[in-house]
Amino acid sequence: MASTNKASRFFDLADQREYALCQAINRAVRFRPVLSYFRVVSRLGDGWFWYALILALPLLAPEQGLGLAVLMAFTGLTCTLTYKGLKHKLIRERPFISFPAINCGTPPLDRYSFPSGHTLHAACFQAMLFVAMPVAAWYVLPFTLSVAASRVVLGLHYPSDVAAGAVIGAGMGWASILMFGATFATL
């Protein structure tokens, strides 16, 4: 319980410090094309883009695609367990909940904010692609960056949620390739 209180106090302070930046970035949703773009990116970032990519990898790269697809699927599952565990332990309210001046651009998938699960997955898969298929990774990078940006633009996350999700996700993706890449390369 003491760690939850420390986390709560830390996030209360961080929320106050990030509020102005969140509000400034969130103002972009006033423009319908911006709102529409980031809503679509957010929806695709719910998993749909990544599921399609994972399914397409064996076709796009017959020699290594199946192994990478299986590894991405298992790593993605690990990412889900990780971010859900962190969110329920650390309990940081979303910006639009804590600050009514921040508009919620699309309904969230869950209640808590830290870390950004969308960004965690996007950075994880991006890191895996950069190691295993660097050319493909460059094509996917604009989507990954858009997913990360969408979380703050839509009022769903603080910048520190996105940064934490990116660091955790990239670390998990890189570690997964290092630890298990050779095993899955033989599929």
PDB file of C-alpha atoms in Angstrom:
ATOM      1  CA  MET A   1       0.000   0.000   0.000  1.00  0.00           C
ATOM      2  CA  ALA A   2       2.865   2.391   0.773  1.00  0.00           C
ATOM      3  CA  SER A   3       4.269   1.981  -2.749  1.00  0.00           C
ATOM      4  CA  THR A   4       0.846   2.842  -4.209  1.00  0.00           C
ATOM      5  CA  ASN A   5       0.754   6.014  -2.106  1.00  0.00           C
ATOM      6  CA  LYS A   6       4.270   6.946  -3.255  1.00  0.00           C
ATOM      7  CA  ALA A   7       3.284   6.287  -6.872  1.00  0.00           C
ATOM      8  CA  SER A   8       0.113   8.300  -6.394  1.00  0.00           C
ATOM      9  CA  ARG A   9       2.002  11.275  -4.955  1.00  0.00           C
ATOM     10  CA  PHE A  10       4.602  11.043  -7.726  1.00  0.00           C
ATOM     11  CA  PHE A  11       1.936  10.965 -10.440  1.00  0.00           C
ATOM     12  CA  ASP A  12      -0.044  13.815  -8.862  1.00  0.00           C
ATOM     13  CA  LEU A  13       3.058  15.992  -9.082  1.00  0.00           C
ATOM     14  CA  ALA A  14       3.935  14.774 -12.591  1.00  0.00           C
ATOM     15  CA  ASP A  15       0.352  15.371 -13.759  1.00  0.00           C
ATOM     16  CA  GLN A  16       0.533  19.006 -12.644  1.00  0.00           C
ATOM     17  CA  ARG A  17       3.871  19.481 -14.406  1.00  0.00           C
ATOM     18  CA  GLU A  18       2.683  17.890 -17.657  1.00  0.00           C
ATOM     19  CA  TYR A  19      -0.778  19.446 -17.721  1.00  0.00           C
ATOM     20  CA  ALA A  20       0.100  22.529 -19.793  1.00  0.00           C
ATOM     21  CA  LEU A  21       1.953  20.482 -22.399  1.00  0.00           C
ATOM     22  CA  CYS A  22      -0.903  17.960 -22.585  1.00  0.00           C
ATOM     23  CA  GLN A  23      -3.435  20.710 -22.998  1.00  0.00           C
ATOM     24  CA  ALA A  24      -1.393  22.423 -25.721  1.00  0.00           C
ATOM     25  CA  ILE A  25      -0.973  19.181 -27.699  1.00  0.00           C
ATOM     26  CA  ASN A  26      -4.607  18.216 -27.146  1.00  0.00           C
ATOM     27  CA  ARG A  27      -5.791  21.472 -28.763  1.00  0.00           C
ATOM     28  CA  ALA A  28      -4.995  19.860 -32.127  1.00  0.00           C
ATOM     29  CA  VAL A  29      -8.256  17.857 -31.848  1.00  0.00           C
ATOM     30  CA  ARG A  30     -10.148  21.076 -32.590  1.00  0.00           C
ATOM     31  CA  PHE A  31      -9.236  20.507 -36.231  1.00  0.00           C
ATOM     32  CA  ARG A  32     -11.432  17.787 -37.692  1.00  0.00           C
ATOM     33  CA  PRO A  33      -8.772  16.345 -40.069  1.00  0.00           C
ATOM     34  CA  VAL A  34      -6.301  16.028 -37.165  1.00  0.00           C
ATOM     35  CA  LEU A  35      -8.906  14.416 -34.934  1.00  0.00           C
ATOM     36  CA  SER A  36      -9.962  12.016 -37.697  1.00  0.00           C
ATOM     37  CA  TYR A  37      -6.386  11.026 -38.537  1.00  0.00           C
ATOM     38  CA  PHE A  38      -5.407  10.305 -34.948  1.00  0.00           C
ATOM     39  CA  ARG A  39      -8.651   8.442 -34.252  1.00  0.00           C
ATOM     40  CA  VAL A  40      -7.927   6.127 -37.184  1.00  0.00           C
ATOM     41  CA  VAL A  41      -4.297   5.688 -36.098  1.00  0.00           C
ATOM     42  CA  SER A  42      -5.408   4.974 -32.538  1.00  0.00           C
ATOM     43  CA  ARG A  43      -7.947   2.402 -33.710  1.00  0.00           C
ATOM     44  CA  LEU A  44      -5.348   0.685 -35.909  1.00  0.00           C
ATOM     45  CA  GLY A  45      -2.938   0.860 -32.972  1.00  0.00           C
ATOM     46  CA  ASP A  46      -5.475  -1.077 -30.860  1.00  0.00           C
ATOM     47  CA  GLY A  47      -3.871  -4.062 -32.539  1.00  0.00           C
ATOM     48  CA  TRP A  48      -5.390  -4.225 -35.997  1.00  0.00           C
ATOM     49  CA  PHE A  49      -2.309  -2.894 -37.812  1.00  0.00           C
ATOM     50  CA  TRP A  50      -0.001  -5.195 -35.862  1.00  0.00           C
ATOM     51  CA  TYR A  51      -2.205  -8.272 -36.382  1.00  0.00           C
ATOM     52  CA  ALA A  52      -2.223  -7.594 -40.130  1.00  0.00           C
ATOM     53  CA  LEU A  53       1.542  -7.108 -40.173  1.00  0.00           C
ATOM     54  CA  ILE A  54       2.169 -10.294 -38.189  1.00  0.00           C
ATOM     55  CA  LEU A  55      -0.081 -12.264 -40.553  1.00  0.00           C
ATOM     56  CA  ALA A  56       1.602 -10.722 -43.610  1.00  0.00           C
ATOM     57  CA  LEU A  57       5.215 -11.328 -42.490  1.00  0.00           C
ATOM     58  CA  PRO A  58       5.428 -14.929 -43.776  1.00  0.00           C
ATOM     59  CA  LEU A  59       4.318 -13.659 -47.196  1.00  0.00           C
ATOM     60  CA  LEU A  60       6.537 -10.570 -47.179  1.00  0.00           C
ATOM     61  CA  ALA A  61       9.669 -12.413 -46.046  1.00  0.00           C
ATOM     62  CA  PRO A  62       9.311 -16.162 -46.736  1.00  0.00           C
ATOM     63  CA  GLU A  63      12.714 -17.037 -45.252  1.00  0.00           C
ATOM     64  CA  GLN A  64      12.316 -15.399 -41.845  1.00  0.00           C
ATOM     65  CA  GLY A  65       8.757 -14.079 -41.764  1.00  0.00           C
ATOM     66  CA  LEU A  66       7.070 -16.996 -40.041  1.00  0.00           C
ATOM     67  CA  GLY A  67       9.610 -17.123 -37.226  1.00  0.00           C
ATOM     68  CA  LEU A  68       9.458 -13.367 -36.733  1.00  0.00           C
ATOM     69  CA  ALA A  69       5.647 -13.422 -36.792  1.00  0.00           C
ATOM     70  CA  VAL A  70       5.487 -16.097 -34.098  1.00  0.00           C
ATOM     71  CA  LEU A  71       8.069 -14.266 -31.988  1.00  0.00           C
ATOM     72  CA  MET A  72       6.169 -10.968 -32.383  1.00  0.00           C
ATOM     73  CA  ALA A  73       2.925 -12.657 -31.326  1.00  0.00           C
ATOM     74  CA  PHE A  74       4.464 -14.125 -28.166  1.00  0.00           C
ATOM     75  CA  THR A  75       6.306 -10.907 -27.365  1.00  0.00           C
ATOM     76  CA  GLY A  76       3.110  -8.930 -27.916  1.00  0.00           C
ATOM     77  CA  LEU A  77       1.354 -11.143 -25.383  1.00  0.00           C
ATOM     78  CA  THR A  78       4.155 -10.482 -22.908  1.00  0.00           C
ATOM     79  CA  CYS A  79       3.801  -6.750 -23.578  1.00  0.00           C
ATOM     80  CA  THR A  80       0.077  -6.931 -22.812  1.00  0.00           C
ATOM     81  CA  LEU A  81       0.662  -8.674 -19.493  1.00  0.00           C
ATOM     82  CA  THR A  82       3.418  -6.188 -18.626  1.00  0.00           C
ATOM     83  CA  TYR A  83       1.524  -2.976 -19.314  1.00  0.00           C
ATOM     84  CA  LYS A  84      -1.703  -4.238 -17.717  1.00  0.00           C
ATOM     85  CA  GLY A  85       0.204  -5.229 -14.593  1.00  0.00           C
ATOM     86  CA  LEU A  86       1.948  -1.851 -14.422  1.00  0.00           C
ATOM     87  CA  LYS A  87      -1.269   0.102 -14.982  1.00  0.00           C
ATOM     88  CA  HIS A  88      -3.117  -1.710 -12.217  1.00  0.00           C
ATOM     89  CA  LYS A  89      -0.221  -1.424  -9.790  1.00  0.00           C
ATOM     90  CA  LEU A  90       0.764   2.196 -10.466  1.00  0.00           C
ATOM     91  CA  ILE A  91      -2.744   3.662 -11.022  1.00  0.00           C
ATOM     92  CA  ARG A  92      -2.376   6.946 -12.879  1.00  0.00           C
ATOM     93  CA  GLU A  93      -5.594   8.537 -14.079  1.00  0.00           C
ATOM     94  CA  ARG A  94      -5.783   9.630 -17.701  1.00  0.00           C
ATOM     95  CA  PRO A  95      -5.320  13.353 -18.456  1.00  0.00           C
ATOM     96  CA  PHE A  96      -8.915  13.882 -19.594  1.00  0.00           C
ATOM     97  CA  ILE A  97     -10.122  12.412 -16.280  1.00  0.00           C
ATOM     98  CA  SER A  98      -7.834  14.528 -14.104  1.00  0.00           C
ATOM     99  CA  PHE A  99      -8.224  17.724 -16.117  1.00  0.00           C
ATOM    100  CA  PRO A 100     -11.653  18.437 -17.664  1.00  0.00           C
ATOM    101  CA  ALA A 101     -10.067  21.046 -19.982  1.00  0.00           C
ATOM    102  CA  ILE A 102      -8.398  18.173 -21.857  1.00  0.00           C
ATOM    103  CA  ASN A 103     -10.717  16.661 -24.444  1.00  0.00           C
ATOM    104  CA  CYS A 104     -11.001  12.907 -24.823  1.00  0.00           C
ATOM    105  CA  GLY A 105     -10.692  12.348 -28.571  1.00  0.00           C
ATOM    106  CA  THR A 106     -11.690   8.665 -28.494  1.00  0.00           C
ATOM    107  CA  PRO A 107     -12.809   6.236 -25.791  1.00  0.00           C
ATOM    108  CA  PRO A 108      -9.911   4.533 -23.996  1.00  0.00           C
ATOM    109  CA  LEU A 109      -9.560   0.743 -23.881  1.00  0.00           C
ATOM    110  CA  ASP A 110      -8.955   0.765 -20.129  1.00  0.00           C
ATOM    111  CA  ARG A 111      -9.006   3.184 -17.224  1.00  0.00           C
ATOM    112  CA  TYR A 112      -5.423   3.981 -16.347  1.00  0.00           C
ATOM    113  CA  SER A 113      -2.726   5.874 -18.136  1.00  0.00           C
ATOM    114  CA  PHE A 114       0.781   4.726 -17.168  1.00  0.00           C
ATOM    115  CA  PRO A 115       2.407   3.393 -19.305  1.00  0.00           C
ATOM    116  CA  SER A 116       0.872   3.759 -22.755  1.00  0.00           C
ATOM    117  CA  GLY A 117       0.088   0.239 -23.944  1.00  0.00           C
ATOM    118  CA  HIS A 118      -0.364   1.386 -27.534  1.00  0.00           C
ATOM    119  CA  THR A 119       3.095   2.954 -27.536  1.00  0.00           C
ATOM    120  CA  LEU A 120       4.611   0.007 -25.683  1.00  0.00           C
ATOM    121  CA  HIS A 121       3.418  -2.410 -28.377  1.00  0.00           C
ATOM    122  CA  ALA A 122       4.319  -0.086 -31.244  1.00  0.00           C
ATOM    123  CA  ALA A 123       7.860   0.474 -29.939  1.00  0.00           C
ATOM    124  CA  CYS A 124       8.283  -3.236 -29.222  1.00  0.00           C
ATOM    125  CA  PHE A 125       7.321  -4.294 -32.732  1.00  0.00           C
ATOM    126  CA  GLN A 126       9.289  -1.417 -34.234  1.00  0.00           C
ATOM    127  CA  ALA A 127      12.440  -2.497 -32.369  1.00  0.00           C
ATOM    128  CA  MET A 128      11.942  -6.097 -33.468  1.00  0.00           C
ATOM    129  CA  LEU A 129      11.564  -4.993 -37.077  1.00  0.00           C
ATOM    130  CA  PHE A 130      14.668  -2.797 -36.937  1.00  0.00           C
ATOM    131  CA  VAL A 131      16.719  -5.781 -35.790  1.00  0.00           C
ATOM    132  CA  ALA A 132      15.159  -8.440 -38.045  1.00  0.00           C
ATOM    133  CA  MET A 133      13.974  -6.492 -41.113  1.00  0.00           C
ATOM    134  CA  PRO A 134      15.489  -2.986 -41.140  1.00  0.00           C
ATOM    135  CA  VAL A 135      14.109  -1.963 -44.542  1.00  0.00           C
ATOM    136  CA  ALA A 136      10.551  -2.879 -43.519  1.00  0.00           C
ATOM    137  CA  ALA A 137      11.080  -1.074 -40.219  1.00  0.00           C
ATOM    138  CA  TRP A 138      11.623   2.242 -41.998  1.00  0.00           C
ATOM    139  CA  TYR A 139       8.259   1.848 -43.760  1.00  0.00           C
ATOM    140  CA  VAL A 140       6.484   1.127 -40.464  1.00  0.00           C
ATOM    141  CA  LEU A 141       8.197   3.915 -38.488  1.00  0.00           C
ATOM    142  CA  PRO A 142       5.756   6.736 -39.464  1.00  0.00           C
ATOM    143  CA  PHE A 143       2.852   4.639 -38.186  1.00  0.00           C
ATOM    144  CA  THR A 144       4.672   3.863 -34.930  1.00  0.00           C
ATOM    145  CA  LEU A 145       5.403   7.558 -34.359  1.00  0.00           C
ATOM    146  CA  SER A 146       1.791   8.450 -35.187  1.00  0.00           C
ATOM    147  CA  VAL A 147       0.524   5.908 -32.647  1.00  0.00           C
ATOM    148  CA  ALA A 148       2.736   7.450 -29.953  1.00  0.00           C
ATOM    149  CA  ALA A 149       1.613  10.980 -30.862  1.00  0.00           C
ATOM    150  CA  SER A 150      -2.052   9.963 -30.986  1.00  0.00           C
ATOM    151  CA  ARG A 151      -2.044   9.028 -27.325  1.00  0.00           C
ATOM    152  CA  VAL A 152      -1.289  12.597 -26.201  1.00  0.00           C
ATOM    153  CA  VAL A 153      -3.184  14.361 -28.998  1.00  0.00           C
ATOM    154  CA  LEU A 154      -6.361  12.447 -28.110  1.00  0.00           C
ATOM    155  CA  GLY A 155      -6.014  13.311 -24.397  1.00  0.00           C
ATOM    156  CA  LEU A 156      -5.516   9.696 -23.358  1.00  0.00           C
ATOM    157  CA  HIS A 157      -1.946   9.894 -22.048  1.00  0.00           C
ATOM    158  CA  TYR A 158       0.655  12.229 -20.663  1.00  0.00           C
ATOM    159  CA  PRO A 159       3.937  12.542 -22.585  1.00  0.00           C
ATOM    160  CA  SER A 160       5.692  10.608 -19.796  1.00  0.00           C
ATOM    161  CA  ASP A 161       3.243   7.699 -20.292  1.00  0.00           C
ATOM    162  CA  VAL A 162       4.227   7.589 -23.947  1.00  0.00           C
ATOM    163  CA  ALA A 163       7.949   7.897 -23.203  1.00  0.00           C
ATOM    164  CA  ALA A 164       7.754   5.097 -20.623  1.00  0.00           C
ATOM    165  CA  GLY A 165       5.780   2.903 -23.025  1.00  0.00           C
ATOM    166  CA  ALA A 166       8.364   3.518 -25.749  1.00  0.00           C
ATOM    167  CA  VAL A 167      11.330   2.673 -23.522  1.00  0.00           C
ATOM    168  CA  ILE A 168       9.706  -0.432 -22.027  1.00  0.00           C
ATOM    169  CA  GLY A 169       8.402  -1.643 -25.381  1.00  0.00           C
ATOM    170  CA  ALA A 170      11.630  -1.082 -27.304  1.00  0.00           C
ATOM    171  CA  GLY A 171      13.555  -2.829 -24.541  1.00  0.00           C
ATOM    172  CA  MET A 172      11.190  -5.795 -24.600  1.00  0.00           C
ATOM    173  CA  GLY A 173      11.338  -6.070 -28.386  1.00  0.00           C
ATOM    174  CA  TRP A 174      15.101  -5.851 -28.509  1.00  0.00           C
ATOM    175  CA  ALA A 175      15.496  -8.349 -25.652  1.00  0.00           C
ATOM    176  CA  SER A 176      13.065 -10.758 -27.290  1.00  0.00           C
ATOM    177  CA  ILE A 177      15.019 -10.767 -30.546  1.00  0.00           C
ATOM    178  CA  LEU A 178      18.313 -11.202 -28.682  1.00  0.00           C
ATOM    179  CA  MET A 179      17.048 -14.014 -26.467  1.00  0.00           C
ATOM    180  CA  PHE A 180      14.773 -15.920 -28.836  1.00  0.00           C
ATOM    181  CA  GLY A 181      15.442 -14.668 -32.368  1.00  0.00           C
ATOM    182  CA  ALA A 182      17.740 -17.538 -33.296  1.00  0.00           C
ATOM    183  CA  THR A 183      15.208 -20.089 -32.044  1.00  0.00           C
ATOM    184  CA  PHE A 184      12.351 -18.646 -34.084  1.00  0.00           C
ATOM    185  CA  ALA A 185      14.498 -18.036 -37.162  1.00  0.00           C
ATOM    186  CA  THR A 186      14.409 -21.797 -37.815  1.00  0.00           C
ATOM    187  CA  LEU A 187      10.606 -21.913 -38.253  1.00  0.00           C
TER     188      LEU A 187
END
